[in-house]
Short mmCIF file of C-alpha atoms and ligand atoms in Angstrom, two decimals:
data_model
loop_
_atom_site.label_atom_id
_atom_site.label_comp_id
_atom_site.label_asym_id
_atom_site.label_seq_id
_atom_site.Cartn_x
_atom_site.Cartn_y
_atom_site.Cartn_z
CA MET A 867 44.62 47.40 -2.14
CA ASN A 868 47.73 45.28 -2.29
CA THR A 869 48.96 44.43 -5.81
CA THR A 870 48.80 40.63 -5.33
CA VAL A 871 45.15 40.83 -4.27
CA MET A 872 44.42 43.19 -7.16
CA MET A 873 45.95 40.73 -9.61
CA GLN A 874 43.89 37.86 -8.18
CA GLU A 875 40.71 39.92 -8.39
CA TYR A 876 41.38 41.06 -11.95
CA ARG A 877 42.07 37.47 -13.00
CA GLN A 878 38.89 36.18 -11.37
CA GLN A 879 36.84 38.90 -13.04
CA VAL A 880 38.40 38.10 -16.42
CA GLU A 881 37.81 34.34 -16.02
CA GLN A 882 34.19 34.96 -15.12
CA ALA A 883 33.65 37.33 -18.04
CA LEU A 884 35.33 34.93 -20.50
CA ARG A 885 33.14 32.07 -19.26
CA GLY A 886 30.09 34.19 -20.03
CA CYS A 887 31.15 35.17 -23.55
CA PHE A 888 29.26 32.37 -25.35
CA ARG A 889 25.99 30.60 -24.88
CA GLN A 890 25.82 26.85 -25.45
CA GLU A 891 24.89 26.23 -29.09
CA PRO A 892 23.83 22.53 -29.23
CA GLU A 893 23.89 22.27 -33.00
CA ARG A 894 27.52 23.48 -33.17
CA ALA A 895 28.64 21.98 -29.86
CA SER A 896 32.05 20.75 -31.01
CA LEU A 897 33.04 24.13 -32.45
CA TYR A 898 32.06 25.91 -29.23
CA ASP A 899 33.74 23.19 -27.14
CA ALA A 900 36.97 23.76 -29.09
CA MET A 901 36.76 27.54 -28.66
CA ARG A 902 36.10 27.20 -24.92
CA TYR A 903 38.77 24.53 -24.48
CA SER A 904 41.54 26.98 -25.38
CA LEU A 905 39.92 30.18 -24.11
CA LEU A 906 39.40 28.74 -20.63
CA ALA A 907 42.67 26.80 -20.44
CA GLY A 908 44.12 29.04 -17.76
CA GLY A 909 46.56 31.46 -19.41
CA LYS A 910 48.22 34.20 -17.39
CA ARG A 911 45.64 36.76 -18.65
CA ILE A 912 48.29 39.47 -18.88
CA ARG A 913 46.69 41.28 -21.79
CA PRO A 914 43.16 41.63 -20.32
CA VAL A 915 44.62 42.64 -16.95
CA LEU A 916 46.63 45.34 -18.73
CA VAL A 917 43.43 46.62 -20.38
CA LEU A 918 41.61 46.88 -17.06
CA GLU A 919 44.48 48.47 -15.16
CA ALA A 920 45.36 50.93 -17.94
CA CYS A 921 41.72 52.03 -17.81
CA ARG A 922 41.90 52.45 -14.01
CA VAL A 923 45.16 54.46 -13.93
CA CYS A 924 43.68 56.82 -16.54
CA GLY A 925 40.71 57.51 -14.28
CA GLY A 926 38.19 55.08 -15.83
CA ARG A 927 36.24 52.18 -14.33
CA PRO A 928 37.89 48.83 -15.14
CA GLU A 929 34.52 47.10 -15.49
CA ASP A 930 33.66 49.40 -18.40
CA ALA A 931 36.65 47.99 -20.31
CA MET A 932 35.78 44.31 -19.77
CA GLY A 933 34.34 43.83 -23.28
CA PHE A 934 37.62 45.14 -24.72
CA ALA A 935 39.64 42.95 -22.34
CA CYS A 936 37.76 39.75 -23.29
CA ALA A 937 38.00 40.54 -27.00
CA LEU A 938 41.76 40.94 -26.74
CA GLU A 939 42.18 37.65 -24.87
CA MET A 940 40.03 35.88 -27.48
CA ILE A 941 42.28 37.15 -30.23
CA HIS A 942 45.39 36.16 -28.29
CA THR A 943 43.91 32.66 -27.82
CA TYR A 944 43.09 32.31 -31.52
CA SER A 945 46.69 33.22 -32.35
CA LEU A 946 47.98 30.48 -30.04
CA ILE A 947 45.61 27.86 -31.54
CA HIS A 948 46.75 28.71 -35.07
CA ASP A 949 50.40 29.06 -34.06
CA ASP A 950 50.34 25.48 -32.69
CA LEU A 951 48.96 23.95 -35.94
CA PRO A 952 51.12 21.52 -37.93
CA CYS A 953 51.46 24.10 -40.73
CA MET A 954 52.94 26.62 -38.24
CA ASP A 955 54.90 25.54 -35.13
CA ASP A 956 53.37 22.06 -34.91
CA ASP A 957 53.20 21.94 -31.12
CA ASP A 958 51.55 19.22 -29.03
CA LEU A 959 51.29 21.05 -25.71
CA ARG A 960 50.07 24.49 -24.69
CA ARG A 961 49.41 25.70 -21.17
CA GLY A 962 50.20 22.18 -19.99
CA LYS A 963 47.40 20.62 -22.05
CA PRO A 964 47.24 18.97 -25.49
CA THR A 965 46.96 21.65 -28.17
CA ASN A 966 43.58 22.35 -29.73
CA HIS A 967 44.18 20.38 -32.95
CA LYS A 968 45.43 17.36 -30.96
CA VAL A 969 42.06 17.21 -29.18
CA PHE A 970 39.60 18.40 -31.84
CA GLY A 971 41.45 17.78 -35.11
CA GLU A 972 43.02 20.30 -37.45
CA ALA A 973 39.91 21.49 -39.27
CA THR A 974 38.00 22.23 -36.06
CA ALA A 975 41.08 23.95 -34.57
CA VAL A 976 41.27 26.27 -37.59
CA LEU A 977 37.56 27.05 -37.18
CA ALA A 978 37.90 27.51 -33.41
CA GLY A 979 40.59 30.14 -34.09
CA ASP A 980 38.45 31.79 -36.77
CA GLY A 981 35.46 31.69 -34.42
CA LEU A 982 37.38 33.37 -31.59
CA LEU A 983 38.81 36.03 -33.89
CA THR A 984 35.46 37.06 -35.29
CA ALA A 985 33.46 36.64 -32.08
CA ALA A 986 36.00 38.93 -30.38
CA PHE A 987 34.63 41.90 -32.28
CA GLU A 988 31.05 40.88 -31.51
CA VAL A 989 31.88 40.71 -27.78
CA MET A 990 33.72 44.01 -27.98
CA VAL A 991 30.69 45.83 -29.35
CA ARG A 992 28.03 43.84 -27.46
CA ASP A 993 29.65 44.09 -24.02
CA SER A 994 30.71 47.75 -24.06
CA ALA A 995 27.35 49.35 -23.21
CA ALA A 996 29.00 51.77 -20.77
CA LEU A 997 31.16 53.29 -23.53
CA SER A 998 30.16 55.75 -26.24
CA PRO A 999 29.82 54.56 -29.86
CA ALA A 1000 32.94 56.61 -30.69
CA GLN A 1001 34.95 54.83 -28.00
CA VAL A 1002 33.78 51.42 -29.23
CA ALA A 1003 34.62 52.32 -32.83
CA GLU A 1004 38.07 53.52 -31.77
CA GLY A 1005 38.59 50.31 -29.82
CA VAL A 1006 37.63 48.18 -32.83
CA LEU A 1007 40.03 50.16 -35.01
CA CYS A 1008 42.83 49.78 -32.47
CA LEU A 1009 42.37 46.02 -32.00
CA SER A 1010 41.87 45.18 -35.67
CA ARG A 1011 45.03 47.10 -36.59
CA ALA A 1012 47.05 45.45 -33.84
CA ALA A 1013 45.87 41.93 -34.69
CA GLY A 1014 45.92 42.19 -38.48
CA PRO A 1015 48.52 42.24 -41.27
CA GLY A 1016 50.02 45.49 -39.98
CA GLY A 1017 50.40 43.94 -36.53
CA MET A 1018 50.45 40.41 -35.10
CA VAL A 1019 49.58 38.51 -38.31
CA GLY A 1020 52.19 40.56 -40.19
CA GLY A 1021 54.77 39.70 -37.52
CA GLN A 1022 53.93 36.02 -37.82
CA ALA A 1023 54.34 36.23 -41.62
CA LEU A 1024 57.76 37.87 -41.22
CA ASP A 1025 58.72 35.25 -38.66
CA LEU A 1026 57.81 32.40 -41.01
CA ALA A 1027 59.69 34.04 -43.89
CA ALA A 1028 62.77 34.43 -41.70
CA GLU A 1029 63.03 30.73 -40.83
CA GLY A 1030 66.50 29.44 -41.61
CA CYS A 1031 67.86 33.00 -42.09
CA ASP A 1032 70.47 34.56 -39.86
CA LEU A 1033 68.62 37.62 -38.70
CA LYS A 1034 70.28 40.72 -37.31
CA LEU A 1035 69.03 42.23 -34.08
CA PRO A 1036 66.93 45.08 -35.63
CA ASP A 1037 65.09 42.57 -37.87
CA LEU A 1038 64.35 40.31 -34.94
CA GLN A 1039 63.16 43.27 -32.92
CA GLU A 1040 60.85 44.37 -35.75
CA ILE A 1041 59.32 40.87 -36.00
CA HIS A 1042 58.61 40.70 -32.29
CA SER A 1043 57.40 44.27 -32.04
CA LEU A 1044 54.63 43.13 -34.41
CA LYS A 1045 54.11 39.51 -33.43
CA THR A 1046 54.14 39.88 -29.65
CA GLY A 1047 54.34 43.64 -29.03
CA ALA A 1048 51.34 44.79 -31.06
CA LEU A 1049 48.75 43.10 -28.82
CA ILE A 1050 50.50 44.24 -25.64
CA ARG A 1051 50.50 47.85 -26.86
CA ALA A 1052 46.86 47.43 -27.91
CA ALA A 1053 46.03 46.27 -24.37
CA VAL A 1054 47.02 49.56 -22.75
CA GLU A 1055 45.61 51.59 -25.62
CA LEU A 1056 42.24 49.87 -25.26
CA GLY A 1057 42.22 50.62 -21.54
CA ALA A 1058 43.09 54.25 -22.29
CA ILE A 1059 40.31 54.50 -24.89
CA ALA A 1060 37.76 53.09 -22.43
CA ALA A 1061 38.86 55.66 -19.85
CA GLY A 1062 38.83 58.60 -22.27
CA ALA A 1063 42.52 59.16 -21.43
CA SER A 1064 44.56 62.23 -22.39
CA GLN A 1065 47.25 62.17 -25.12
CA GLU A 1066 49.95 62.37 -22.43
CA GLN A 1067 48.52 59.37 -20.61
CA ARG A 1068 48.29 57.40 -23.86
CA GLN A 1069 51.86 58.21 -24.84
CA ALA A 1070 53.20 57.21 -21.44
CA LEU A 1071 51.29 53.91 -21.51
CA ASP A 1072 52.43 53.22 -25.07
CA ARG A 1073 56.05 53.64 -24.01
CA TYR A 1074 55.48 51.38 -21.01
CA ALA A 1075 53.86 48.68 -23.19
CA ASP A 1076 56.55 48.95 -25.85
CA LYS A 1077 59.25 48.23 -23.26
CA ILE A 1078 57.45 45.42 -21.44
CA GLY A 1079 56.46 43.84 -24.78
CA LEU A 1080 60.08 43.55 -25.87
CA ALA A 1081 61.19 42.41 -22.41
CA PHE A 1082 58.39 39.80 -22.48
CA GLN A 1083 59.62 38.36 -25.77
CA ILE A 1084 63.27 38.29 -24.69
CA GLN A 1085 62.24 36.55 -21.47
CA ASP A 1086 60.31 34.06 -23.64
CA ASP A 1087 63.53 33.31 -25.53
CA ILE A 1088 65.44 32.97 -22.24
CA LEU A 1089 62.84 30.54 -20.90
CA ASP A 1090 63.08 28.50 -24.10
CA VAL A 1091 66.69 27.82 -23.07
CA VAL A 1092 66.61 27.68 -19.27
CA GLY A 1093 62.91 27.19 -18.43
CA GLU A 1094 61.22 24.07 -17.11
CA ASP A 1095 58.71 22.13 -19.19
CA ALA A 1096 56.38 21.68 -16.23
CA LEU A 1097 56.17 25.41 -15.52
CA LEU A 1098 56.02 26.51 -19.15
CA GLY A 1099 53.34 24.00 -20.05
CA LYS A 1100 55.24 23.12 -23.25
CA PRO A 1101 58.66 21.62 -24.02
CA VAL A 1102 61.69 23.93 -23.68
CA GLY A 1103 64.02 24.09 -26.69
CA SER A 1104 61.31 24.44 -29.33
CA ASP A 1105 63.08 27.47 -30.86
CA ARG A 1106 66.31 25.46 -31.18
CA ALA A 1107 64.42 22.57 -32.76
CA GLY A 1108 62.99 24.94 -35.37
CA GLU A 1109 66.39 26.63 -35.99
CA LYS A 1110 64.91 29.99 -35.22
CA SER A 1111 66.77 33.23 -34.67
CA THR A 1112 66.28 34.29 -31.08
CA PHE A 1113 67.56 37.08 -28.86
CA VAL A 1114 69.53 34.52 -26.82
CA ARG A 1115 71.25 33.21 -29.94
CA LEU A 1116 72.21 36.71 -31.08
CA LYS A 1117 73.23 38.20 -27.75
CA GLY A 1118 73.78 35.37 -25.29
CA LEU A 1119 71.96 34.63 -22.03
CA ASP A 1120 73.68 37.17 -19.77
CA SER A 1121 73.17 40.10 -22.15
CA CYS A 1122 69.54 39.11 -22.58
CA ARG A 1123 68.97 39.05 -18.82
CA GLU A 1124 70.56 42.48 -18.56
CA LEU A 1125 68.43 43.74 -21.45
CA VAL A 1126 65.22 42.52 -19.80
CA ARG A 1127 66.24 44.35 -16.60
CA ARG A 1128 67.01 47.59 -18.47
CA LEU A 1129 63.80 47.48 -20.52
CA THR A 1130 61.80 46.91 -17.35
CA GLU A 1131 63.45 49.91 -15.69
CA GLN A 1132 62.56 52.02 -18.74
CA ALA A 1133 58.97 50.73 -18.64
CA VAL A 1134 58.67 51.74 -15.01
CA GLU A 1135 60.18 55.18 -15.72
CA ALA A 1136 57.47 55.73 -18.32
CA LEU A 1137 54.88 55.52 -15.53
CA ALA A 1138 56.32 58.49 -13.61
CA SER A 1139 53.39 60.79 -14.34
CA PHE A 1140 50.76 58.34 -13.01
CA GLU A 1141 49.73 58.77 -9.39
CA GLU A 1142 48.73 55.12 -9.11
CA GLY A 1143 51.39 53.32 -11.15
CA GLU A 1144 52.24 50.79 -8.44
CA PHE A 1145 50.37 47.83 -9.92
CA LEU A 1146 51.79 48.35 -13.43
CA THR A 1147 55.26 48.72 -11.90
CA ARG A 1148 54.90 45.46 -10.03
CA LEU A 1149 53.50 43.72 -13.13
CA ALA A 1150 56.50 44.83 -15.21
CA TRP A 1151 58.96 43.43 -12.65
CA ASP A 1152 56.94 40.22 -12.22
CA LEU A 1153 56.96 39.67 -15.99
CA SER A 1154 60.72 40.26 -16.14
CA GLY A 1155 61.25 37.44 -13.62
CA ARG A 1156 58.52 35.12 -14.87
CA GLU A 1157 59.19 31.38 -15.18
CA MET A 1158 56.12 30.54 -17.25
C1 LIG B 2391 49.13 32.33 -36.07
C2 LIG B 2391 48.03 34.51 -36.65
C3 LIG B 2391 49.01 33.77 -35.86
C4 LIG B 2391 49.75 34.45 -35.00
C5 LIG B 2391 50.65 33.83 -34.04
C6 LIG B 2391 51.51 35.55 -31.00
C7 LIG B 2391 51.76 34.52 -32.01
C8 LIG B 2391 51.46 34.88 -33.40
C9 LIG B 2391 52.22 33.31 -31.70
C10 LIG B 2391 52.56 32.88 -30.35
C11 LIG B 2391 53.92 32.30 -30.38
C12 LIG B 2391 54.66 32.66 -29.19
C13 LIG B 2391 54.85 31.55 -28.21
C14 LIG B 2391 55.15 33.88 -29.05
C15 LIG B 2391 55.94 34.28 -27.89
C16 LIG B 2391 55.29 35.27 -26.98
C17 LIG B 2391 53.95 34.88 -26.64
C18 LIG B 2391 52.88 35.55 -27.38
C19 LIG B 2391 53.73 33.96 -25.71
C20 LIG B 2391 52.42 33.49 -25.26
O1 LIG B 2391 51.79 34.49 -24.49
P1 LIG B 2391 51.53 34.29 -22.94
O2 LIG B 2391 52.81 33.89 -22.25
O3 LIG B 2391 50.57 33.03 -22.97
O4 LIG B 2391 50.83 35.48 -22.40
P2 LIG B 2391 49.41 32.61 -21.93
O5 LIG B 2391 49.31 31.12 -22.14
O6 LIG B 2391 49.82 32.96 -20.54
O7 LIG B 2391 48.21 33.34 -22.40
#
């Protein structure tokens, strides 16, 4: 199947599964409305697609990994809701729509994030009937580590502490390896766990995800300088407004573009041992040239 069609199909399957994650709870309607508002706001769904495809290239059935994929996207969405709050980045727009707290108020936005974070683990266990208890437990361990203080939340804490500081490149890389990279690495690891992948397959996917995760963040910094508001779904220049250290500030635009290209090449090289690495190859190059 052609990679564009595969991407469309994966995205449709993810959208459908995410829509089915919660039942309507009339007595807590506004909380569920707030959770659904952000979860179904039309993100690129890169992380869940990575889960499903990593599972497939390791010989598993993508549908068996759907509970893992939805859980990861729920955690990603919670992080965006909280990141947009006035006490964090204080953003008004996300995915081209008013941010969660602008629509539902701050207190409900905090709870919507908390609700998505905790429900993610419920969905992960509830919707993984095709996997063994050991696989589910390993998935929970993987995702909780990646999302928690040793992963994404830790990266966000370092990022906040670094505001106003002139960071050096290794420090910036460390922050983003946690803040952005941890969930991207978890995506392929979760797919590998669902497939019962070998150590070699896991290591190759981890290297791939490490490279695309860094390239993804550098491209994010590039887009913050040269992107278009309409495509990004948020104003460009928000890093400058917050006086943040970014890869573009430290290395300049041209070096960053070159770095994204080199990292993408390295990501693709990491896939050499997979017979069916075409989709992941195409995804890496698409992400390196993304405009949103
Ligand atoms: C508040 C606990 C907490 C964590 C926040 C990941 C994160 C940590 C904040 C997001 C800030 C940000 C814009 C980081 C840059 C990279 C990134 C994660 C971009 C958003 O991911 P996409 O492009 O978003 O996959 P979509 O909307 O497509 O899902």
